[in-house]
JSON list of C-alpha atoms in Angstrom, two decimals:
[
{"chain": "P", "resi": 554, "resn": "MET", "atom": "CA", "xyz": [84.06, 59.72, 62.72]},
{"chain": "P", "resi": 555, "resn": "ARG", "atom": "CA", "xyz": [83.47, 55.97, 61.71]},
{"chain": "P", "resi": 556, "resn": "LYS", "atom": "CA", "xyz": [80.81, 55.57, 64.55]},
{"chain": "P", "resi": 557, "resn": "LYS", "atom": "CA", "xyz": [79.06, 58.24, 63.24]},
{"chain": "P", "resi": 558, "resn": "LEU", "atom": "CA", "xyz": [78.50, 56.94, 59.91]},
{"chain": "P", "resi": 559, "resn": "VAL", "atom": "CA", "xyz": [77.38, 53.47, 61.02]},
{"chain": "P", "resi": 560, "resn": "ALA", "atom": "CA", "xyz": [73.85, 54.32, 62.13]},
{"chain": "P", "resi": 561, "resn": "PRO", "atom": "CA", "xyz": [73.04, 56.45, 58.83]},
{"chain": "P", "resi": 562, "resn": "PHE", "atom": "CA", "xyz": [74.59, 53.43, 56.92]},
{"chain": "P", "resi": 563, "resn": "PHE", "atom": "CA", "xyz": [72.08, 51.12, 58.43]},
{"chain": "P", "resi": 564, "resn": "ALA", "atom": "CA", "xyz": [69.29, 53.27, 58.19]},
{"chain": "P", "resi": 565, "resn": "ALA", "atom": "CA", "xyz": [69.90, 53.54, 54.49]},
{"chain": "P", "resi": 566, "resn": "LEU", "atom": "CA", "xyz": [70.56, 49.92, 54.01]},
{"chain": "P", "resi": 567, "resn": "ALA", "atom": "CA", "xyz": [67.24, 49.44, 55.83]},
{"chain": "P", "resi": 568, "resn": "LEU", "atom": "CA", "xyz": [65.25, 51.97, 53.89]},
{"chain": "P", "resi": 569, "resn": "LEU", "atom": "CA", "xyz": [66.89, 50.28, 50.43]},
{"chain": "P", "resi": 570, "resn": "LEU", "atom": "CA", "xyz": [65.60, 46.86, 51.62]},
{"chain": "P", "resi": 571, "resn": "VAL", "atom": "CA", "xyz": [62.11, 47.92, 52.48]},
{"chain": "P", "resi": 572, "resn": "SER", "atom": "CA", "xyz": [61.71, 49.65, 49.21]},
{"chain": "P", "resi": 573, "resn": "ILE", "atom": "CA", "xyz": [62.87, 46.78, 46.91]},
{"chain": "P", "resi": 574, "resn": "PRO", "atom": "CA", "xyz": [59.14, 45.17, 46.53]},
{"chain": "P", "resi": 575, "resn": "ALA", "atom": "CA", "xyz": [58.31, 48.24, 45.08]},
{"chain": "P", "resi": 576, "resn": "PHE", "atom": "CA", "xyz": [60.59, 48.47, 42.07]},
{"chain": "P", "resi": 577, "resn": "PRO", "atom": "CA", "xyz": [59.17, 45.52, 40.11]},
{"chain": "P", "resi": 578, "resn": "HIS", "atom": "CA", "xyz": [55.91, 47.39, 39.98]},
{"chain": "P", "resi": 579, "resn": "HIS", "atom": "CA", "xyz": [56.57, 49.07, 36.90]},
{"chain": "P", "resi": 580, "resn": "GLY", "atom": "CA", "xyz": [57.53, 46.17, 34.92]},
{"chain": "P", "resi": 581, "resn": "GLY", "atom": "CA", "xyz": [55.64, 44.80, 31.91]},
{"chain": "P", "resi": 582, "resn": "ALA", "atom": "CA", "xyz": [56.34, 41.13, 32.46]},
{"chain": "P", "resi": 583, "resn": "ALA", "atom": "CA", "xyz": [53.15, 40.22, 33.28]},
{"chain": "P", "resi": 584, "resn": "TYR", "atom": "CA", "xyz": [51.66, 41.48, 29.72]},
{"chain": "P", "resi": 585, "resn": "ASP", "atom": "CA", "xyz": [51.80, 39.94, 26.55]},
{"chain": "P", "resi": 586, "resn": "GLN", "atom": "CA", "xyz": [53.93, 42.51, 24.74]},
{"chain": "P", "resi": 587, "resn": "ASP", "atom": "CA", "xyz": [53.76, 40.60, 21.53]},
{"chain": "P", "resi": 588, "resn": "HIS", "atom": "CA", "xyz": [50.01, 40.38, 21.20]},
{"chain": "P", "resi": 589, "resn": "PRO", "atom": "CA", "xyz": [48.19, 43.69, 21.75]},
{"chain": "P", "resi": 590, "resn": "LEU", "atom": "CA", "xyz": [44.24, 43.15, 22.08]},
{"chain": "P", "resi": 591, "resn": "THR", "atom": "CA", "xyz": [41.36, 45.60, 21.27]},
{"chain": "P", "resi": 592, "resn": "LEU", "atom": "CA", "xyz": [38.21, 45.41, 22.67]},
{"chain": "P", "resi": 593, "resn": "THR", "atom": "CA", "xyz": [34.91, 47.46, 22.41]},
{"chain": "P", "resi": 594, "resn": "GLY", "atom": "CA", "xyz": [32.29, 47.74, 24.86]},
{"chain": "P", "resi": 595, "resn": "THR", "atom": "CA", "xyz": [30.46, 49.54, 27.37]},
{"chain": "P", "resi": 596, "resn": "VAL", "atom": "CA", "xyz": [31.89, 51.08, 30.52]},
{"chain": "P", "resi": 597, "resn": "LYS", "atom": "CA", "xyz": [30.49, 49.35, 33.58]},
{"chain": "P", "resi": 598, "resn": "ASP", "atom": "CA", "xyz": [32.63, 51.40, 36.29]},
{"chain": "P", "resi": 599, "resn": "PHE", "atom": "CA", "xyz": [35.44, 53.90, 36.22]},
{"chain": "P", "resi": 600, "resn": "HIS", "atom": "CA", "xyz": [37.55, 54.39, 39.27]},
{"chain": "P", "resi": 601, "resn": "PHE", "atom": "CA", "xyz": [40.13, 57.20, 39.07]},
{"chain": "P", "resi": 602, "resn": "ILE", "atom": "CA", "xyz": [42.32, 55.89, 41.68]},
{"chain": "P", "resi": 603, "resn": "GLN", "atom": "CA", "xyz": [45.80, 55.37, 42.99]},
{"chain": "P", "resi": 604, "resn": "PRO", "atom": "CA", "xyz": [48.18, 54.02, 41.85]},
{"chain": "P", "resi": 605, "resn": "HIS", "atom": "CA", "xyz": [46.63, 53.13, 38.44]},
{"chain": "P", "resi": 606, "resn": "PRO", "atom": "CA", "xyz": [42.93, 54.12, 37.53]},
{"chain": "P", "resi": 607, "resn": "LEU", "atom": "CA", "xyz": [40.72, 51.05, 36.43]},
{"chain": "P", "resi": 608, "resn": "ILE", "atom": "CA", "xyz": [37.65, 50.64, 33.88]},
{"chain": "P", "resi": 609, "resn": "ALA", "atom": "CA", "xyz": [35.39, 47.98, 34.35]},
{"chain": "P", "resi": 610, "resn": "LEU", "atom": "CA", "xyz": [34.55, 47.01, 30.56]},
{"chain": "P", "resi": 611, "resn": "GLU", "atom": "CA", "xyz": [31.79, 44.99, 29.32]},
{"chain": "P", "resi": 612, "resn": "VAL", "atom": "CA", "xyz": [32.37, 43.05, 26.31]},
{"chain": "P", "resi": 613, "resn": "LYS", "atom": "CA", "xyz": [30.49, 40.64, 24.33]},
{"chain": "P", "resi": 614, "resn": "ASP", "atom": "CA", "xyz": [32.43, 37.56, 23.54]},
{"chain": "P", "resi": 615, "resn": "GLN", "atom": "CA", "xyz": [32.39, 35.34, 20.23]},
{"chain": "P", "resi": 616, "resn": "GLN", "atom": "CA", "xyz": [29.08, 33.76, 21.80]},
{"chain": "P", "resi": 617, "resn": "GLY", "atom": "CA", "xyz": [27.47, 36.90, 22.76]},
{"chain": "P", "resi": 618, "resn": "ALA", "atom": "CA", "xyz": [27.91, 36.21, 26.12]},
{"chain": "P", "resi": 619, "resn": "THR", "atom": "CA", "xyz": [28.83, 39.55, 28.45]},
{"chain": "P", "resi": 620, "resn": "VAL", "atom": "CA", "xyz": [32.52, 39.38, 29.70]},
{"chain": "P", "resi": 621, "resn": "GLU", "atom": "CA", "xyz": [33.80, 41.73, 32.05]},
{"chain": "P", "resi": 622, "resn": "TRP", "atom": "CA", "xyz": [37.60, 43.04, 31.39]},
{"chain": "P", "resi": 623, "resn": "SER", "atom": "CA", "xyz": [39.50, 45.29, 34.00]},
{"chain": "P", "resi": 624, "resn": "VAL", "atom": "CA", "xyz": [41.35, 47.99, 32.03]},
{"chain": "P", "resi": 625, "resn": "GLU", "atom": "CA", "xyz": [44.37, 49.34, 33.97]},
{"chain": "P", "resi": 626, "resn": "MET", "atom": "CA", "xyz": [45.39, 52.70, 33.22]},
{"chain": "P", "resi": 627, "resn": "THR", "atom": "CA", "xyz": [48.58, 54.72, 33.54]},
{"chain": "P", "resi": 628, "resn": "ALA", "atom": "CA", "xyz": [49.10, 56.87, 36.84]},
{"chain": "P", "resi": 629, "resn": "PRO", "atom": "CA", "xyz": [46.28, 59.56, 37.29]},
{"chain": "P", "resi": 630, "resn": "ASN", "atom": "CA", "xyz": [48.85, 62.23, 38.19]},
{"chain": "P", "resi": 631, "resn": "HIS", "atom": "CA", "xyz": [50.05, 61.86, 34.55]},
{"chain": "P", "resi": 632, "resn": "LEU", "atom": "CA", "xyz": [46.45, 61.49, 33.06]},
{"chain": "P", "resi": 633, "resn": "VAL", "atom": "CA", "xyz": [45.04, 64.89, 34.63]},
{"chain": "P", "resi": 634, "resn": "HIS", "atom": "CA", "xyz": [47.70, 66.84, 32.32]},
{"chain": "P", "resi": 635, "resn": "PHE", "atom": "CA", "xyz": [46.05, 65.49, 29.31]},
{"chain": "P", "resi": 636, "resn": "GLY", "atom": "CA", "xyz": [42.17, 66.02, 30.74]},
{"chain": "P", "resi": 637, "resn": "TRP", "atom": "CA", "xyz": [41.41, 63.01, 32.59]},
{"chain": "P", "resi": 638, "resn": "SER", "atom": "CA", "xyz": [39.46, 62.98, 35.79]},
{"chain": "P", "resi": 639, "resn": "GLY", "atom": "CA", "xyz": [36.93, 60.64, 37.83]},
{"chain": "P", "resi": 640, "resn": "LYS", "atom": "CA", "xyz": [34.13, 62.14, 35.67]},
{"chain": "P", "resi": 641, "resn": "LYS", "atom": "CA", "xyz": [36.08, 61.43, 32.23]},
{"chain": "P", "resi": 642, "resn": "LEU", "atom": "CA", "xyz": [34.00, 58.25, 31.87]},
{"chain": "P", "resi": 643, "resn": "LYS", "atom": "CA", "xyz": [30.59, 57.55, 32.67]},
{"chain": "P", "resi": 644, "resn": "SER", "atom": "CA", "xyz": [28.71, 54.14, 33.38]},
{"chain": "P", "resi": 645, "resn": "GLY", "atom": "CA", "xyz": [27.15, 53.22, 29.66]},
{"chain": "P", "resi": 646, "resn": "ASP", "atom": "CA", "xyz": [29.88, 54.91, 27.70]},
{"chain": "P", "resi": 647, "resn": "GLN", "atom": "CA", "xyz": [30.75, 52.99, 24.41]},
{"chain": "P", "resi": 648, "resn": "ILE", "atom": "CA", "xyz": [34.41, 52.85, 24.09]},
{"chain": "P", "resi": 649, "resn": "THR", "atom": "CA", "xyz": [37.06, 50.82, 22.36]},
{"chain": "P", "resi": 650, "resn": "VAL", "atom": "CA", "xyz": [40.55, 49.96, 23.97]},
{"chain": "P", "resi": 651, "resn": "THR", "atom": "CA", "xyz": [43.90, 48.53, 22.68]},
{"chain": "P", "resi": 652, "resn": "GLY", "atom": "CA", "xyz": [46.15, 47.17, 25.21]},
{"chain": "P", "resi": 653, "resn": "LEU", "atom": "CA", "xyz": [48.32, 44.45, 26.54]},
{"chain": "P", "resi": 654, "resn": "PRO", "atom": "CA", "xyz": [46.52, 41.28, 27.94]},
{"chain": "P", "resi": 655, "resn": "ALA", "atom": "CA", "xyz": [47.57, 39.48, 31.20]},
{"chain": "P", "resi": 656, "resn": "LYS", "atom": "CA", "xyz": [49.69, 36.45, 30.30]},
{"chain": "P", "resi": 657, "resn": "ASN", "atom": "CA", "xyz": [48.07, 34.22, 33.12]},
{"chain": "P", "resi": 658, "resn": "GLY", "atom": "CA", "xyz": [44.35, 34.41, 31.06]},
{"chain": "P", "resi": 659, "resn": "LEU", "atom": "CA", "xyz": [42.58, 36.71, 33.49]},
{"chain": "P", "resi": 660, "resn": "LYS", "atom": "CA", "xyz": [40.63, 39.55, 31.89]},
{"chain": "P", "resi": 661, "resn": "VAL", "atom": "CA", "xyz": [42.98, 42.32, 32.56]},
{"chain": "P", "resi": 662, "resn": "LEU", "atom": "CA", "xyz": [44.08, 44.67, 29.77]},
{"chain": "P", "resi": 663, "resn": "ASN", "atom": "CA", "xyz": [46.97, 47.01, 30.37]},
{"chain": "P", "resi": 664, "resn": "LEU", "atom": "CA", "xyz": [45.73, 50.14, 28.28]},
{"chain": "P", "resi": 665, "resn": "ARG", "atom": "CA", "xyz": [47.92, 51.48, 25.44]},
{"chain": "P", "resi": 666, "resn": "LYS", "atom": "CA", "xyz": [45.02, 53.29, 23.58]},
{"chain": "P", "resi": 667, "resn": "ILE", "atom": "CA", "xyz": [41.37, 54.38, 23.98]},
{"chain": "P", "resi": 668, "resn": "SER", "atom": "CA", "xyz": [38.70, 56.10, 21.87]},
{"chain": "P", "resi": 669, "resn": "TRP", "atom": "CA", "xyz": [35.05, 56.80, 21.77]},
{"chain": "P", "resi": 670, "resn": "ALA", "atom": "CA", "xyz": [32.44, 54.70, 19.95]},
{"chain": "P", "resi": 671, "resn": "SER", "atom": "CA", "xyz": [32.80, 57.40, 17.17]},
{"chain": "P", "resi": 672, "resn": "GLY", "atom": "CA", "xyz": [36.44, 56.78, 16.57]},
{"chain": "P", "resi": 673, "resn": "GLU", "atom": "CA", "xyz": [37.46, 59.69, 18.28]},
{"chain": "P", "resi": 674, "resn": "VAL", "atom": "CA", "xyz": [40.78, 58.91, 20.08]},
{"chain": "P", "resi": 675, "resn": "ILE", "atom": "CA", "xyz": [40.71, 59.85, 23.88]},
{"chain": "P", "resi": 676, "resn": "PRO", "atom": "CA", "xyz": [44.60, 61.39, 24.76]},
{"chain": "P", "resi": 677, "resn": "LEU", "atom": "CA", "xyz": [46.78, 59.43, 27.26]},
{"chain": "P", "resi": 678, "resn": "GLY", "atom": "CA", "xyz": [49.49, 61.34, 26.76]},
{"chain": "P", "resi": 679, "resn": "PRO", "atom": "CA", "xyz": [51.79, 63.26, 24.31]},
{"chain": "P", "resi": 680, "resn": "PRO", "atom": "CA", "xyz": [51.06, 62.65, 20.45]},
{"chain": "P", "resi": 681, "resn": "PRO", "atom": "CA", "xyz": [53.21, 59.51, 19.24]},
{"chain": "P", "resi": 682, "resn": "GLU", "atom": "CA", "xyz": [56.23, 60.48, 17.23]},
{"chain": "P", "resi": 683, "resn": "PRO", "atom": "CA", "xyz": [55.90, 60.21, 13.51]},
{"chain": "P", "resi": 684, "resn": "GLY", "atom": "CA", "xyz": [56.02, 56.61, 12.45]},
{"chain": "P", "resi": 685, "resn": "GLN", "atom": "CA", "xyz": [54.55, 55.30, 15.52]}
]
């Protein structure tokens, strides 16, 4: 009986060890949780891809120069339930995004809120609880 359990045990252990690098993927340690940032700009490109859709957003800095930010969204299989597809945003769309900036100084934002230039919020998920 013991010999029958050895192979499945080592197979399970090997699977666990191989999957360990995937666990930290959803951590937020790379983003500054204490200093959310709001940016308004023009969509340069939108990629509705796995594991996270990306918005290339052109934003004017304080000197008036155009700076490109990469805005990372939540999983597409979540977003489709709230009307998202690869056609939701188009090059030239004016949007405002709020999110958590990368701690390492790269122009990367982890998206928390998005709206059209008109101020109309584009849903990313269920409505927030009262008081949030």
